[in-house]
Short mmCIF file of C-alpha atoms in Angstrom, two decimals:
data_model
loop_
_atom_site.label_atom_id
_atom_site.label_comp_id
_atom_site.label_asym_id
_atom_site.label_seq_id
_atom_site.Cartn_x
_atom_site.Cartn_y
_atom_site.Cartn_z
CA MET A 7 4.67 -4.55 47.75
CA ASN A 8 1.44 -5.85 47.50
CA GLN A 9 -0.30 -6.18 44.26
CA SER A 10 -2.19 -3.08 43.63
CA MET A 11 1.29 -1.51 44.00
CA ILE A 12 3.04 -3.83 41.52
CA ASP A 13 0.10 -3.70 38.94
CA ILE A 14 0.89 0.74 39.18
CA HIS A 15 4.55 -0.12 38.85
CA MET A 16 3.88 -2.33 35.97
CA GLN A 17 1.04 0.24 34.24
CA VAL A 18 3.97 2.50 34.53
CA MET A 19 6.76 0.45 32.35
CA TRP A 20 3.88 -0.40 30.28
CA ASN A 21 3.67 3.42 29.71
CA ARG A 22 7.09 3.69 29.44
CA LEU A 23 7.18 1.45 26.92
CA ILE A 24 4.69 3.39 24.37
CA SER A 25 6.77 6.27 24.84
CA VAL A 26 9.51 4.37 24.16
CA VAL A 27 8.42 2.91 20.31
CA GLU A 28 6.77 6.56 19.58
CA GLU A 29 10.16 7.77 19.83
CA GLN A 30 11.02 5.35 17.53
CA ALA A 31 8.03 6.26 15.49
CA GLN A 32 9.46 9.70 15.73
CA THR A 33 13.40 9.57 14.54
CA LEU A 34 11.75 7.83 11.27
CA ILE A 35 9.76 10.94 10.82
CA ARG A 36 12.66 13.06 11.64
CA THR A 37 15.31 11.12 9.47
CA ALA A 38 12.98 9.53 6.61
CA PHE A 39 13.45 10.88 3.11
CA SER A 40 10.38 9.92 1.64
CA THR A 41 7.24 12.73 1.72
CA SER A 42 5.00 9.32 2.35
CA VAL A 43 6.83 8.95 5.43
CA ARG A 44 7.65 12.22 6.52
CA GLU A 45 4.72 14.20 5.90
CA ALA A 46 1.70 11.61 5.60
CA GLY A 47 2.96 9.12 8.78
CA ASP A 48 3.04 6.15 6.35
CA LEU A 49 4.53 3.53 8.99
CA SER A 50 4.51 1.74 11.84
CA ALA A 51 6.86 0.73 14.79
CA GLY A 52 6.79 -1.31 17.28
CA VAL A 53 8.70 -3.77 20.16
CA PHE A 54 7.92 -7.32 20.20
CA ASP A 55 9.33 -10.33 22.48
CA LEU A 56 11.64 -12.90 21.92
CA GLU A 57 8.83 -14.76 20.18
CA GLY A 58 8.35 -12.40 17.92
CA ARG A 59 5.01 -11.19 19.56
CA MET A 60 4.02 -7.45 19.77
CA LEU A 61 4.44 -5.71 23.12
CA ALA A 62 3.97 -2.31 22.14
CA GLN A 63 2.97 -0.24 18.83
CA ALA A 64 3.23 3.34 18.25
CA VAL A 65 0.20 5.60 18.40
CA THR A 66 2.03 7.29 15.14
CA GLY A 67 1.32 4.56 11.90
CA THR A 68 -0.86 3.09 10.09
CA PRO A 69 -3.10 -0.32 10.99
CA GLY A 70 -2.55 -2.21 8.22
CA HIS A 71 1.40 -1.34 8.64
CA VAL A 72 0.78 -2.23 12.34
CA ASN A 73 -1.13 -5.18 12.65
CA ALA A 74 0.77 -6.80 9.62
CA MET A 75 3.78 -6.00 10.79
CA ALA A 76 2.30 -7.42 14.37
CA GLU A 77 2.74 -11.07 12.31
CA SER A 78 6.16 -10.21 10.50
CA VAL A 79 8.51 -10.54 13.10
CA ALA A 80 8.29 -14.02 13.84
CA HIS A 81 9.06 -15.00 9.95
CA PHE A 82 12.47 -12.72 10.75
CA ILE A 83 12.72 -15.45 13.35
CA ARG A 84 12.62 -18.40 11.63
CA ASP A 85 13.85 -17.50 8.34
CA ILE A 86 17.08 -15.90 10.07
CA GLY A 87 17.28 -18.50 12.39
CA PRO A 88 17.65 -18.28 16.08
CA GLU A 89 21.43 -19.38 15.46
CA ASN A 90 22.09 -16.59 12.83
CA ILE A 91 20.90 -13.76 15.25
CA PHE A 92 23.88 -11.36 16.50
CA GLU A 93 24.18 -8.31 18.36
CA GLY A 94 24.76 -5.35 15.28
CA ASP A 95 22.64 -7.34 13.24
CA VAL A 96 19.52 -5.41 11.12
CA TYR A 97 17.43 -7.45 8.88
CA ILE A 98 15.32 -6.28 5.83
CA THR A 99 12.68 -7.73 3.52
CA ASN A 100 9.75 -6.47 1.59
CA ASP A 101 7.95 -9.51 1.30
CA PRO A 102 4.45 -8.65 0.44
CA TRP A 103 3.16 -11.88 2.38
CA LYS A 104 6.00 -11.70 5.18
CA GLY A 105 5.81 -8.44 5.44
CA THR A 106 2.74 -6.01 5.18
CA GLY A 107 1.34 -6.29 1.66
CA HIS A 108 3.24 -4.91 -1.35
CA LEU A 109 6.91 -4.53 -2.36
CA HIS A 110 6.80 -0.89 -1.42
CA ASP A 111 6.31 -1.53 1.89
CA ILE A 112 9.92 -1.46 3.53
CA THR A 113 10.06 -3.93 6.70
CA VAL A 114 13.43 -3.38 8.91
CA VAL A 115 13.48 -5.63 12.18
CA THR A 116 16.37 -5.43 14.81
CA PRO A 117 17.60 -7.33 17.48
CA SER A 118 17.99 -5.83 21.12
CA PHE A 119 20.50 -6.95 23.37
CA HIS A 120 20.75 -6.00 26.48
CA HIS A 121 24.29 -7.17 28.84
CA GLY A 122 24.87 -9.12 25.79
CA LYS A 123 22.21 -11.37 26.09
CA LEU A 124 18.76 -11.06 23.72
CA VAL A 125 16.04 -9.17 25.05
CA GLY A 126 13.73 -8.88 21.86
CA TYR A 127 13.03 -6.87 18.76
CA PHE A 128 12.62 -3.67 17.31
CA ALA A 129 10.50 -3.47 14.23
CA SER A 130 9.19 -0.74 11.70
CA THR A 131 8.22 -0.42 7.91
CA ALA A 132 7.85 2.47 5.93
CA HIS A 133 6.32 3.30 2.32
CA VAL A 134 9.12 4.16 0.15
CA VAL A 135 8.79 5.67 -3.07
CA ASP A 136 10.41 3.94 -5.76
CA VAL A 137 11.07 0.08 -5.82
CA GLY A 138 11.35 -0.26 -9.37
CA GLY A 139 9.76 -2.26 -12.12
CA ARG A 140 6.78 -0.38 -13.43
CA GLY A 141 6.45 1.74 -10.77
CA PHE A 142 3.61 2.23 -8.04
CA GLY A 143 0.73 1.62 -9.52
CA PRO A 144 -1.80 -1.66 -10.85
CA ASP A 145 -1.04 -2.66 -14.15
CA ALA A 146 1.42 -5.39 -13.53
CA ARG A 147 0.13 -8.81 -14.09
CA GLU A 148 2.35 -10.51 -11.82
CA VAL A 149 4.75 -8.66 -8.56
CA TYR A 150 7.79 -9.72 -10.56
CA GLU A 151 7.00 -7.20 -12.91
CA GLU A 152 6.08 -4.84 -9.54
CA GLY A 153 9.45 -4.13 -8.31
CA LEU A 154 12.10 -5.33 -6.94
CA PHE A 155 11.68 -8.23 -3.96
CA ILE A 156 14.27 -8.37 -1.06
CA PRO A 157 13.31 -11.89 0.96
CA ILE A 158 14.23 -11.57 4.76
CA MET A 159 18.00 -11.70 4.91
CA LYS A 160 20.51 -9.43 7.39
CA PHE A 161 20.83 -5.20 6.19
CA PHE A 162 23.93 -5.24 8.76
CA ASP A 163 25.55 -8.65 9.92
CA ARG A 164 26.99 -7.55 13.51
CA GLY A 165 27.13 -4.17 12.65
CA GLN A 166 28.82 -4.34 8.81
CA LEU A 167 26.22 -3.06 6.48
CA ASP A 168 25.83 -5.44 3.06
CA ARG A 169 27.09 -3.28 0.26
CA THR A 170 26.11 -5.60 -2.34
CA LEU A 171 22.52 -5.34 -0.82
CA ILE A 172 22.59 -1.92 -1.59
CA ASN A 173 24.67 -2.33 -4.93
CA ILE A 174 21.49 -3.98 -6.16
CA VAL A 175 19.40 -1.36 -5.26
CA LYS A 176 20.81 1.29 -6.26
CA ASN A 177 20.72 -0.09 -9.69
CA ASN A 178 17.25 -1.27 -9.86
CA VAL A 179 15.49 1.85 -8.42
CA ARG A 180 14.91 5.23 -10.32
CA GLU A 181 15.15 7.04 -6.82
CA SER A 182 17.72 5.47 -5.34
CA ASP A 183 19.26 8.69 -3.03
CA LYS A 184 15.85 8.62 -1.32
CA VAL A 185 14.94 4.51 -1.22
CA VAL A 186 18.26 3.90 0.15
CA GLY A 187 18.39 6.82 2.64
CA ASP A 188 14.77 5.41 4.04
CA PHE A 189 16.63 2.15 4.74
CA HIS A 190 19.27 3.49 7.05
CA ALA A 191 16.15 5.60 8.13
CA LEU A 192 14.57 2.43 9.21
CA ALA A 193 17.51 0.84 10.69
CA ALA A 194 18.10 4.03 12.97
CA CYS A 195 14.70 4.45 14.15
CA ASN A 196 15.28 0.72 15.65
CA GLU A 197 18.32 1.62 16.84
CA THR A 198 16.73 4.33 18.67
CA GLY A 199 13.78 1.88 19.92
CA HIS A 200 16.83 -0.11 21.46
CA ARG A 201 18.72 2.63 23.14
CA ARG A 202 15.80 3.60 25.12
CA LEU A 203 14.87 0.48 26.16
CA VAL A 204 18.28 -0.13 27.54
CA ASP A 205 17.50 3.42 29.69
CA MET A 206 14.61 1.38 30.72
CA LEU A 207 15.80 -1.88 31.25
CA THR A 208 18.56 -0.10 33.67
CA GLU A 209 16.56 2.04 35.15
CA PHE A 210 13.94 -0.41 36.69
CA ASN A 211 16.55 -2.70 37.26
CA LEU A 212 15.50 -5.14 34.74
CA ASP A 213 17.28 -7.96 32.73
CA ASP A 214 15.08 -8.22 30.18
CA LEU A 215 11.21 -7.98 28.51
CA SER A 216 9.84 -10.97 29.96
CA MET A 217 8.53 -9.79 33.14
CA ILE A 218 6.78 -6.39 31.72
CA GLY A 219 5.96 -8.72 28.82
CA GLY A 220 4.05 -10.98 30.46
CA PHE A 221 1.69 -8.55 32.28
CA ILE A 222 0.71 -7.13 29.44
CA LEU A 223 -0.06 -9.87 27.58
CA LYS A 224 -1.77 -11.21 30.36
CA HIS A 225 -3.86 -7.84 30.75
CA SER A 226 -4.50 -7.25 26.70
CA ARG A 227 -5.97 -10.64 26.34
CA GLU A 228 -8.32 -10.61 30.00
CA ALA A 229 -9.64 -6.98 28.94
CA THR A 230 -10.70 -7.86 24.87
CA LEU A 231 -12.21 -11.22 25.96
CA GLU A 232 -14.20 -9.50 28.58
CA ARG A 233 -15.44 -7.33 25.42
CA LEU A 234 -16.40 -10.08 23.53
CA ARG A 235 -18.21 -11.46 26.27
CA ASN A 236 -20.42 -9.02 26.99
CA LEU A 237 -21.62 -8.64 23.23
CA PRO A 238 -23.89 -9.95 21.17
CA HIS A 239 -23.21 -13.40 19.98
CA GLY A 240 -23.94 -14.94 16.51
CA SER A 241 -23.31 -14.49 13.09
CA TRP A 242 -23.58 -11.80 10.63
CA SER A 243 -22.85 -11.07 7.23
CA TYR A 244 -22.18 -8.04 4.86
CA SER A 245 -21.23 -7.41 1.84
CA LEU A 246 -19.36 -4.34 -0.94
CA ASP A 247 -19.76 -4.18 -4.74
CA LEU A 248 -16.55 -2.17 -6.17
CA ASP A 249 -15.24 -0.81 -9.25
CA GLY A 250 -12.17 -3.42 -9.30
CA TYR A 251 -9.64 -2.42 -12.10
CA ASP A 252 -11.74 -3.44 -15.61
CA GLU A 253 -14.78 -5.57 -13.60
CA PRO A 254 -16.64 -4.85 -10.48
CA VAL A 255 -15.50 -6.51 -7.30
CA HIS A 256 -17.68 -8.20 -4.82
CA LEU A 257 -16.63 -8.68 -1.25
CA ALA A 258 -18.26 -10.58 1.41
CA ALA A 259 -17.98 -11.64 5.15
CA ARG A 260 -19.62 -13.40 7.43
CA LEU A 261 -18.85 -11.89 11.34
CA SER A 262 -19.13 -14.76 14.23
CA ILE A 263 -18.73 -13.25 17.60
CA GLY A 264 -18.06 -15.72 20.15
CA GLY A 265 -16.98 -15.80 24.50
CA ASP A 266 -13.69 -16.18 23.15
CA GLY A 267 -13.19 -14.77 20.34
CA VAL A 268 -14.10 -13.11 16.96
CA VAL A 269 -14.16 -15.16 13.70
CA VAL A 270 -14.42 -12.99 10.19
CA ASP A 271 -14.91 -15.08 6.81
CA PHE A 272 -14.49 -13.85 2.98
CA ASP A 273 -16.17 -16.85 1.57
CA GLY A 274 -18.22 -15.21 -1.18
CA THR A 275 -15.70 -12.71 -2.47
CA SER A 276 -14.40 -12.37 -5.85
CA GLY A 277 -11.39 -14.38 -7.15
CA MET A 278 -7.95 -12.72 -7.77
CA SER A 279 -7.84 -10.06 -10.60
CA ARG A 280 -5.26 -10.02 -13.24
CA PHE A 281 -4.19 -6.55 -12.11
CA GLY A 282 -2.13 -5.49 -9.06
CA ILE A 283 -5.31 -4.47 -7.18
CA ASN A 284 -5.07 -8.36 -5.11
CA VAL A 285 -4.75 -8.30 -1.22
CA PRO A 286 -2.14 -10.99 0.59
CA LEU A 287 -4.15 -12.35 3.36
CA VAL A 288 -2.25 -10.48 5.95
CA TYR A 289 -2.89 -7.46 5.24
CA ALA A 290 -6.63 -8.08 5.12
CA LYS A 291 -6.08 -9.39 8.54
CA ALA A 292 -4.84 -6.13 9.31
CA TYR A 293 -7.72 -4.19 8.63
CA ALA A 294 -10.33 -6.58 9.72
CA CYS A 295 -8.89 -6.40 13.69
CA TYR A 296 -8.56 -2.49 12.87
CA GLY A 297 -12.43 -2.26 12.00
CA ILE A 298 -13.53 -4.52 14.93
CA LYS A 299 -11.31 -3.45 17.66
CA CYS A 300 -12.17 0.29 16.59
CA VAL A 301 -15.97 -0.47 17.80
CA VAL A 302 -15.50 -3.44 20.59
CA ALA A 303 -12.18 -2.35 21.75
CA PRO A 304 -10.71 1.20 21.18
CA ASP A 305 -9.13 2.15 24.23
CA ILE A 306 -7.80 -1.78 24.52
CA PRO A 307 -3.85 -1.36 23.47
CA ASN A 308 -3.06 -2.84 20.45
CA ASN A 309 -0.54 -5.74 20.98
CA ALA A 310 -0.30 -9.50 20.16
CA ALA A 311 -2.40 -10.54 22.78
CA SER A 312 -5.82 -8.01 22.06
CA LEU A 313 -5.39 -9.25 18.58
CA ALA A 314 -5.05 -13.20 19.27
CA PRO A 315 -9.24 -12.99 19.53
CA PHE A 316 -9.48 -12.13 15.98
CA ASP A 317 -9.36 -15.08 13.75
CA VAL A 318 -9.60 -13.44 9.62
CA VAL A 319 -10.16 -16.46 7.25
CA ALA A 320 -10.87 -16.67 3.31
CA PRO A 321 -10.61 -18.90 0.16
CA GLU A 322 -7.13 -19.46 -1.21
CA GLY A 323 -7.33 -17.75 -4.23
CA CYS A 324 -9.74 -15.12 -3.61
CA ILE A 325 -8.95 -11.29 -4.08
CA LEU A 326 -8.59 -10.76 -0.18
CA ASN A 327 -6.17 -13.92 -0.09
CA ALA A 328 -3.99 -13.73 -3.24
CA LYS A 329 -1.27 -15.76 -3.33
CA ARG A 330 2.25 -15.21 -4.91
CA PRO A 331 3.09 -14.38 -8.04
CA ALA A 332 -0.52 -12.42 -7.89
CA PRO A 333 0.41 -8.81 -8.67
CA VAL A 334 -0.47 -6.79 -5.21
CA ALA A 335 0.96 -3.41 -5.81
CA VAL A 336 -1.85 -1.13 -4.35
CA ARG A 337 -2.91 -4.10 -2.18
CA HIS A 338 -4.58 -0.55 0.21
CA VAL A 339 -6.94 0.16 -2.51
CA LEU A 340 -9.22 -3.14 -1.57
CA GLY A 341 -7.34 -3.53 1.50
CA HIS A 342 -9.00 0.00 2.91
CA PHE A 343 -12.32 -1.05 2.41
CA VAL A 344 -12.56 -4.56 4.49
CA PRO A 345 -13.28 -2.60 7.52
CA ASP A 346 -16.26 -1.00 6.02
CA LEU A 347 -16.98 -4.56 5.38
CA VAL A 348 -17.06 -5.90 8.43
CA LEU A 349 -18.18 -2.70 10.49
CA GLY A 350 -21.37 -3.83 8.01
CA ALA A 351 -21.91 -6.78 9.81
CA LEU A 352 -21.25 -5.63 12.99
CA HIS A 353 -24.01 -3.07 12.42
CA GLN A 354 -26.36 -5.34 12.37
CA ALA A 355 -25.30 -6.98 16.12
CA LEU A 356 -25.34 -3.84 17.45
CA PRO A 357 -27.57 -0.71 15.60
CA GLY A 358 -26.55 2.58 16.78
CA GLN A 359 -23.06 2.67 16.80
CA VAL A 360 -21.26 1.63 13.36
CA PRO A 361 -20.71 4.62 10.97
CA ALA A 362 -21.77 4.53 7.76
CA GLU A 363 -19.45 3.70 4.42
CA GLY A 364 -17.11 6.16 3.68
CA ALA A 365 -14.78 7.24 0.57
CA SER A 366 -12.36 4.28 2.38
CA ALA A 367 -9.38 3.86 -0.09
CA LEU A 368 -6.60 6.85 -0.23
CA TRP A 369 -6.91 8.44 -3.65
CA ASN A 370 -3.17 7.82 -3.64
CA LEU A 371 -1.22 9.48 -6.91
CA HIS A 372 1.96 8.51 -8.13
CA MET A 373 3.43 10.73 -11.06
CA SER A 374 6.19 10.08 -12.88
CA VAL A 375 7.31 14.11 -14.02
CA ARG A 376 9.72 13.93 -17.19
CA PRO A 377 11.35 17.32 -18.79
CA LEU A 378 10.22 18.16 -22.82
CA PRO A 379 12.74 17.34 -25.43
CA GLY A 380 15.12 20.21 -25.55
CA ASN A 381 14.85 20.63 -21.55
CA ASP A 382 17.59 19.15 -19.48
CA ALA A 383 16.26 20.35 -16.21
CA LYS A 384 15.61 16.54 -13.80
CA GLY A 385 12.44 14.68 -13.57
CA ALA A 386 10.98 13.22 -10.69
CA GLU A 387 8.81 10.37 -8.82
CA ILE A 388 6.27 11.96 -6.55
CA LEU A 389 3.54 10.46 -4.26
CA MET A 390 0.55 12.24 -3.15
CA PHE A 391 -2.33 10.94 -0.84
CA ASN A 392 -5.42 12.17 -0.55
CA SER A 393 -8.42 11.41 1.53
CA GLY A 394 -12.37 11.42 0.49
CA GLY A 395 -14.73 11.82 2.99
CA SER A 396 -15.34 9.56 6.12
CA GLY A 397 -19.13 7.88 6.88
CA ALA A 398 -21.42 9.89 8.94
CA ARG A 399 -21.31 8.44 12.78
CA THR A 400 -23.85 7.97 14.19
CA ALA A 401 -24.17 11.31 16.66
CA LEU A 402 -22.13 13.09 14.38
CA ASP A 403 -21.58 14.00 10.97
CA GLY A 404 -18.46 12.37 8.98
CA LEU A 405 -15.44 13.64 8.49
CA ASN A 406 -14.47 15.83 5.63
CA ALA A 407 -11.24 14.54 3.60
CA THR A 408 -9.73 12.17 6.11
CA ALA A 409 -8.34 9.20 6.18
CA PHE A 410 -10.35 6.30 7.66
CA PRO A 411 -9.13 3.39 8.10
CA SER A 412 -5.67 4.36 6.90
CA GLY A 413 -5.29 7.57 9.51
CA VAL A 414 -1.97 8.97 7.20
CA HIS A 415 -2.22 12.52 7.35
CA THR A 416 -2.89 14.68 3.84
CA MET A 417 0.65 16.13 2.05
CA PRO A 418 0.66 19.80 2.43
CA ILE A 419 0.96 20.86 -1.23
CA GLU A 420 4.43 22.82 -0.27
CA ALA A 421 5.95 19.52 0.21
CA THR A 422 4.37 17.62 -2.76
CA GLU A 423 5.79 20.54 -4.94
CA ASN A 424 8.75 21.04 -3.46
CA VAL A 425 9.37 17.27 -4.40
CA GLY A 426 9.34 17.84 -8.01
CA PRO A 427 7.96 19.83 -10.91
CA VAL A 428 4.08 20.35 -10.53
CA ILE A 429 1.73 22.90 -9.98
CA VAL A 430 -1.43 22.16 -7.30
CA TRP A 431 -3.52 24.92 -8.73
CA ARG A 432 -6.51 23.50 -6.60
CA LYS A 433 -7.22 21.81 -3.04
CA GLU A 434 -10.49 22.42 -1.68
CA LEU A 435 -13.07 20.78 -0.02
CA ARG A 436 -16.13 19.21 -2.76
CA ASP A 437 -18.89 20.61 -2.24
CA GLY A 438 -21.83 18.68 -1.70
CA SER A 439 -20.13 15.73 -2.01
CA GLY A 440 -21.63 14.43 1.53
CA GLY A 441 -24.03 11.96 1.60
CA ALA A 442 -27.45 13.62 3.15
CA GLY A 443 -28.62 12.42 6.62
CA ALA A 444 -29.72 13.32 10.10
CA GLN A 445 -25.98 13.66 9.72
CA ARG A 446 -24.15 14.10 6.86
CA GLY A 447 -21.85 12.34 5.45
CA GLY A 448 -18.12 13.96 5.24
CA LEU A 449 -17.03 15.86 2.28
CA GLY A 450 -14.18 14.68 -0.66
CA GLN A 451 -11.77 17.54 -2.07
CA MET A 452 -11.57 18.55 -5.63
CA ILE A 453 -7.73 18.80 -6.55
CA GLU A 454 -6.24 20.03 -9.89
CA ILE A 455 -2.63 19.57 -10.77
CA GLU A 456 -0.34 20.23 -13.57
CA ALA A 457 2.94 19.67 -14.83
CA ALA A 458 5.53 22.76 -14.17
CA GLU A 459 6.39 24.40 -17.44
CA GLY A 460 8.79 22.64 -19.98
CA PHE A 461 7.26 19.04 -18.11
CA SER A 462 4.48 16.86 -18.62
CA PHE A 463 3.74 13.60 -16.66
CA ARG A 464 2.68 10.41 -16.62
CA PHE A 465 0.33 8.99 -13.09
CA SER A 466 -1.13 5.75 -11.96
CA ALA A 467 -4.35 6.01 -11.22
CA MET A 468 -5.46 3.79 -8.10
CA PHE A 469 -8.99 5.04 -7.56
CA ASP A 470 -12.54 3.28 -6.57
CA ARG A 471 -15.70 4.31 -5.35
CA ILE A 472 -16.45 6.15 -9.10
CA ASP A 473 -18.91 3.39 -10.23
CA HIS A 474 -20.15 2.46 -6.49
CA PRO A 475 -20.42 5.19 -4.23
CA ALA A 476 -20.47 5.12 -0.32
CA ARG A 477 -23.90 3.78 0.50
CA GLY A 478 -25.59 5.76 3.36
CA ARG A 479 -26.97 3.81 6.81
CA ASP A 480 -30.29 3.60 8.42
CA GLY A 481 -31.78 5.76 6.19
CA GLY A 482 -29.21 8.16 4.91
CA LEU A 483 -28.10 8.83 1.54
CA GLU A 484 -25.12 7.49 -0.48
CA GLY A 485 -22.14 10.23 -0.70
CA ALA A 486 -20.74 12.02 -4.26
CA PRO A 487 -19.10 9.18 -6.39
CA GLY A 488 -15.54 10.36 -7.25
CA GLY A 489 -14.18 11.41 -11.11
CA VAL A 490 -10.85 11.79 -13.81
CA ALA A 491 -10.47 13.97 -16.00
CA LEU A 492 -8.50 16.74 -17.43
CA ASP A 493 -9.66 19.91 -17.41
CA ASP A 494 -11.09 20.02 -21.11
CA GLY A 495 -13.60 17.49 -19.72
CA THR A 496 -11.53 14.12 -21.39
CA THR A 497 -12.91 11.41 -18.84
CA LEU A 498 -9.92 9.43 -17.74
CA LYS A 499 -10.28 5.59 -15.86
CA GLY A 500 -9.70 5.04 -12.15
CA LYS A 501 -6.90 2.76 -12.40
CA GLY A 502 -4.02 2.40 -14.60
CA LEU A 503 -1.25 4.26 -16.26
CA GLN A 504 -1.94 7.23 -17.99
CA PHE A 505 -0.66 10.16 -19.88
CA VAL A 506 -1.19 14.38 -18.96
CA PRO A 507 -0.08 16.24 -21.79
CA GLU A 508 2.12 19.58 -21.25
CA GLY A 509 -0.40 21.96 -20.32
CA ARG A 510 -3.62 20.10 -19.63
CA ARG A 511 -4.19 19.66 -15.80
CA LEU A 512 -5.45 16.52 -14.11
CA VAL A 513 -8.23 17.01 -12.22
CA LEU A 514 -9.59 14.95 -9.41
CA SER A 515 -13.05 14.81 -7.63
CA LEU A 516 -12.51 12.78 -4.69
CA PRO A 517 -15.88 10.27 -3.17
CA GLY A 518 -17.87 11.99 -0.07
CA GLY A 519 -19.03 9.51 2.74
CA GLY A 520 -22.61 8.48 2.99
CA GLY A 521 -25.31 9.79 5.69
CA TYR A 522 -26.52 8.20 8.60
CA GLY A 523 -30.46 8.59 9.48
CA ASP A 524 -32.96 10.37 7.55
CA PRO A 525 -32.31 13.33 6.11
CA ALA A 526 -35.57 14.56 7.75
CA GLY A 527 -34.26 14.09 10.89
CA ARG A 528 -31.40 16.96 10.36
CA SER A 529 -31.86 19.89 12.51
CA ALA A 530 -32.57 23.09 10.49
CA GLU A 531 -29.91 24.92 12.16
CA ALA A 532 -27.77 22.35 10.58
CA VAL A 533 -28.96 22.69 7.25
CA SER A 534 -28.50 26.55 7.68
CA HIS A 535 -24.95 25.80 8.53
CA ASP A 536 -24.09 23.53 5.45
CA VAL A 537 -25.91 25.56 2.84
CA ARG A 538 -24.11 28.89 4.94
CA HIS A 539 -20.96 27.42 4.50
CA GLY A 540 -20.95 26.03 1.47
CA TYR A 541 -21.01 22.26 2.45
CA ILE A 542 -23.98 21.69 0.42
CA THR A 543 -26.30 23.57 -2.49
CA GLU A 544 -29.82 25.16 -2.46
CA GLU A 545 -30.89 21.74 -4.25
CA GLN A 546 -30.13 19.60 -1.82
CA ALA A 547 -30.71 21.15 1.03
CA ALA A 548 -34.38 20.02 -0.35
CA LEU A 549 -33.60 16.84 0.37
CA TYR A 550 -33.92 17.90 3.83
CA GLY A 551 -37.27 18.98 3.51
CA LYS A 552 -35.73 22.44 4.94
CA ALA A 553 -34.81 24.31 1.99
CA GLY A 554 -32.15 27.34 1.98
CA GLY A 555 -34.60 29.99 3.37
CA GLU A 556 -33.41 29.62 6.44
CA ALA A 557 -29.80 29.82 5.54
#
């Protein structure tokens, strides 16, 4: 067989391996108990070689989970110990510094054996609805307050469930059936991956993953380095100011590009917060790499080798390199701004290729719904994912109500209302929230929520871009800032635990994305279209110099 035929054969197996991990992820979605997994796709799945290097990831999943999980399997191998790894084992953790950044993410790793020989590992991660403690929110002062911390340990030992672990979990979380159910869903999805891998190895007459793994890692690294050699080489800096919890947070990055790699340095970033908005470096690195790959190498498969040329460093103890026991429960808020941060620097190296800033951070809403006195009904813990507008692109408008960079789906209202006694009265695009520009920023949303009759609820706010809206690029204007209030006009905080009394509605105004390019460069046809569809107002049309008479 000549080299070209060998390469084609390898590519077929590579594609097959990707389909294996995609089926792994789909199994998790079908079996998960939490709506964040089932409806929003807040998960990751992948296959790893004997050294814990990620060979392939499922298309379904978030960059924060995937790229952080890419580093976690090596921790599992070291902590469990190669001599203690057996067929039938399943391992588990929610360690923020060895997993994916906070206690609500459960990572499960399963060794895969073929003909009695260890050939690799399957790993998966999912956000569960509750881990005890204060609940999902930024108010804790230490990680110990944020919930149950599960070190890397065995969930199944040679096929035997650790019932002591399950008993501890059941007695420390508010939604034990859902949480324990998700543990088993994670184990089940890894088992699906393992079975499909065995089918693949048998079909292609392979003893292990060494041959295809070597091919994947070699070609992915070479392709990534080739892209880097064709980029401008040098260093560029960018910074963001964000709301923080009780005081603004400054994020800074210096991006250095060379022929053999990219280094992102977060020197100059604010120190750690007293509250749970801190970010472990593994999560900040995950999103920094994703932001760079979106522009530099979007079509190169994501694996250990294509990630290897990207290095991320940060001063120890800064808010993007938080150390234990810092509270980190809502690390996603600042973590989701890291792509905007590195893209701002990359824009200087590659003008005309990078979108404007967007809403970026998910507006996650965790509601604890409780019955009023005299109501014997059961309360519920409800997690709802919502997205503002993305930044305008260089040749296209920003995406409305779209989760960039996390990529999770917006949860259907019906799924949210089915989980517990709440009513979503309004969920619609927020008129005029996208920043003006030759390309308009994406629109945010307006959301209005009330507890059902006989209930009230408290919620953990974990929102940003209220005081620091998304900035436009190359003359584009900023997007609309966000807002949190009750329906009687009472202003609420952007972060922290708050109460919505019976009969009152929570009103969320999600931020819009920044515009790209001088608004005067937008066509009259596009302005008329926006006015006609309610995307902008007549007054905003005047910003373009082509006010609504043509609408």
